[in-house]
């Protein structure tokens, strides 16, 4: 059995196919050792699943397919029941991580283990 990941990066998606390559690419170009990446598709009606399948050929991440749209928080709650990691990072499908930011986020999570929630600056694209 694989050890529990240190961090799970959770990306809920609904009809954001056009943003997925940049979002997932920005995540997978980080140092993802000890990081589990999960994309939850909420019954998208665009070509999100096809885009995700193509991206899986280049990047390591898991796809959770929901037969109906549960909303971002519904998908997150469904996922949390089986989450094994110490930390959770929620990223929207139309967001991207700047180079090196994942390591900084993990460092802050480990430096302040008593914190229940960590926020960081966002850039609007």
CSV table of C-alpha atoms in Angstrom, one decimal:
chain,number,residue,atom,x,y,z
A,1,UNK,CA,0.0,0.0,0.0
A,2,UNK,CA,1.3,3.5,-0.9
A,3,UNK,CA,1.9,5.8,2.1
A,4,UNK,CA,-0.6,8.6,2.7
A,5,UNK,CA,0.1,11.7,0.7
A,6,UNK,CA,1.3,14.7,2.7
A,7,UNK,CA,-1.0,17.0,0.7
A,8,UNK,CA,-4.1,16.5,-1.5
A,9,UNK,CA,-4.7,19.2,-4.1
A,10,UNK,CA,-8.4,19.0,-5.0
A,11,UNK,CA,-9.8,20.6,-8.1
A,12,UNK,CA,-13.5,20.6,-8.7
A,13,UNK,CA,-14.6,21.1,-12.3
A,14,UNK,CA,-17.8,21.9,-14.1
A,15,UNK,CA,-17.6,22.9,-17.8
A,16,UNK,CA,-14.1,24.4,-17.5
A,17,UNK,CA,-12.4,22.4,-20.2
A,18,UNK,CA,-10.7,25.5,-21.7
A,19,UNK,CA,-9.0,26.2,-18.4
A,20,UNK,CA,-7.9,22.7,-17.4
A,21,UNK,CA,-4.7,22.4,-19.4
A,22,UNK,CA,-3.3,25.6,-17.8
A,23,UNK,CA,-4.6,24.7,-14.3
A,24,UNK,CA,-3.3,21.1,-14.3
A,25,UNK,CA,-0.1,22.0,-16.1
A,26,UNK,CA,0.7,24.7,-13.5
A,27,UNK,CA,0.1,22.1,-10.7
A,28,UNK,CA,2.1,19.3,-12.2
A,29,UNK,CA,5.1,21.5,-13.1
A,30,UNK,CA,5.5,22.0,-9.3
A,31,UNK,CA,7.5,19.6,-7.1
A,32,UNK,CA,4.6,17.2,-6.4
A,33,UNK,CA,6.5,14.6,-4.4
A,34,UNK,CA,4.1,13.5,-1.6
A,35,UNK,CA,1.2,15.4,-3.3
A,36,UNK,CA,-1.9,13.8,-4.6
A,37,UNK,CA,-3.8,15.7,-7.3
A,38,UNK,CA,-7.5,14.9,-7.7
A,39,UNK,CA,-9.9,16.5,-10.3
A,40,UNK,CA,-13.6,16.0,-9.6
A,41,UNK,CA,-15.7,16.4,-12.7
A,42,UNK,CA,-19.3,17.4,-11.8
A,43,UNK,CA,-21.0,15.9,-15.0
A,44,UNK,CA,-19.6,18.6,-17.3
A,45,UNK,CA,-21.4,19.1,-20.5
A,46,UNK,CA,-18.4,20.4,-22.4
A,47,UNK,CA,-15.4,18.3,-23.4
A,48,UNK,CA,-13.8,18.4,-19.9
A,49,UNK,CA,-13.5,14.6,-19.6
A,50,UNK,CA,-11.8,14.3,-23.0
A,51,UNK,CA,-9.4,17.1,-22.0
A,52,UNK,CA,-8.7,15.4,-18.7
A,53,UNK,CA,-8.0,12.1,-20.4
A,54,UNK,CA,-5.5,13.8,-22.7
A,55,UNK,CA,-3.8,15.5,-19.8
A,56,UNK,CA,-3.5,12.2,-17.9
A,57,UNK,CA,-1.2,11.0,-20.6
A,58,UNK,CA,1.3,13.7,-19.6
A,59,UNK,CA,0.5,14.4,-16.0
A,60,UNK,CA,-0.1,12.3,-12.9
A,61,UNK,CA,-3.5,13.0,-11.3
A,62,UNK,CA,-6.8,11.2,-10.5
A,63,UNK,CA,-10.2,11.9,-12.0
A,64,UNK,CA,-13.4,11.5,-10.0
A,65,UNK,CA,-16.4,11.4,-12.2
A,66,UNK,CA,-19.7,12.4,-10.7
A,67,UNK,CA,-22.9,11.4,-12.6
A,68,UNK,CA,-24.6,14.7,-11.6
A,69,UNK,CA,-23.4,18.2,-10.7
A,70,UNK,CA,-22.9,18.2,-6.9
A,71,UNK,CA,-21.4,21.6,-6.9
A,72,UNK,CA,-17.8,22.3,-5.8
A,73,UNK,CA,-18.6,21.9,-2.1
A,74,UNK,CA,-20.7,18.8,-2.7
A,75,UNK,CA,-17.8,17.2,-4.6
A,76,UNK,CA,-15.4,18.2,-1.9
A,77,UNK,CA,-17.5,16.7,0.9
A,78,UNK,CA,-17.9,13.5,-1.1
A,79,UNK,CA,-14.1,13.3,-1.5
A,80,UNK,CA,-13.3,14.1,2.1
A,81,UNK,CA,-14.8,10.9,3.3
A,82,UNK,CA,-11.8,9.0,1.9
A,83,UNK,CA,-9.1,11.6,2.0
A,84,UNK,CA,-5.9,10.3,3.7
A,85,UNK,CA,-3.6,13.3,3.5
A,86,UNK,CA,-2.5,15.6,6.3
A,87,UNK,CA,-3.3,18.7,4.3
A,88,UNK,CA,-5.9,19.7,1.7
A,89,UNK,CA,-5.5,22.5,-0.9
A,90,UNK,CA,-8.6,23.5,-2.8
A,91,UNK,CA,-7.9,25.0,-6.3
A,92,UNK,CA,-10.6,26.1,-8.8
A,93,UNK,CA,-10.3,24.7,-12.3
A,94,UNK,CA,-9.8,28.2,-13.7
A,95,UNK,CA,-6.9,28.9,-11.3
A,96,UNK,CA,-3.2,28.3,-11.8
A,97,UNK,CA,-0.3,28.0,-9.4
A,98,UNK,CA,2.7,30.2,-10.0
A,99,UNK,CA,6.1,28.4,-10.2
A,100,UNK,CA,7.4,27.4,-6.8
A,101,UNK,CA,4.2,28.3,-5.0
A,102,UNK,CA,3.1,24.8,-4.0
A,103,UNK,CA,6.3,24.3,-1.9
A,104,UNK,CA,5.7,27.6,-0.2
A,105,UNK,CA,2.1,26.7,0.6
A,106,UNK,CA,3.2,23.3,2.1
A,107,UNK,CA,5.9,25.1,4.1
A,108,UNK,CA,3.3,27.4,5.6
A,109,UNK,CA,1.0,24.5,6.4
A,110,UNK,CA,3.8,22.7,8.2
A,111,UNK,CA,5.1,25.8,10.0
A,112,UNK,CA,1.7,26.6,11.4
A,113,UNK,CA,0.0,23.2,12.1
A,114,UNK,CA,-2.5,24.7,14.4
A,115,UNK,CA,-3.9,26.8,11.6
A,116,UNK,CA,-7.2,25.5,10.2
A,117,UNK,CA,-7.1,27.5,7.0
A,118,UNK,CA,-4.4,29.3,5.0
A,119,UNK,CA,-5.0,31.9,2.4
A,120,UNK,CA,-2.6,33.4,-0.2
A,121,UNK,CA,-2.6,36.2,-2.7
A,122,UNK,CA,-4.3,35.5,-6.0
A,123,UNK,CA,-3.6,37.1,-9.4
A,124,UNK,CA,-6.5,37.8,-11.7
A,125,UNK,CA,-5.9,36.6,-15.2
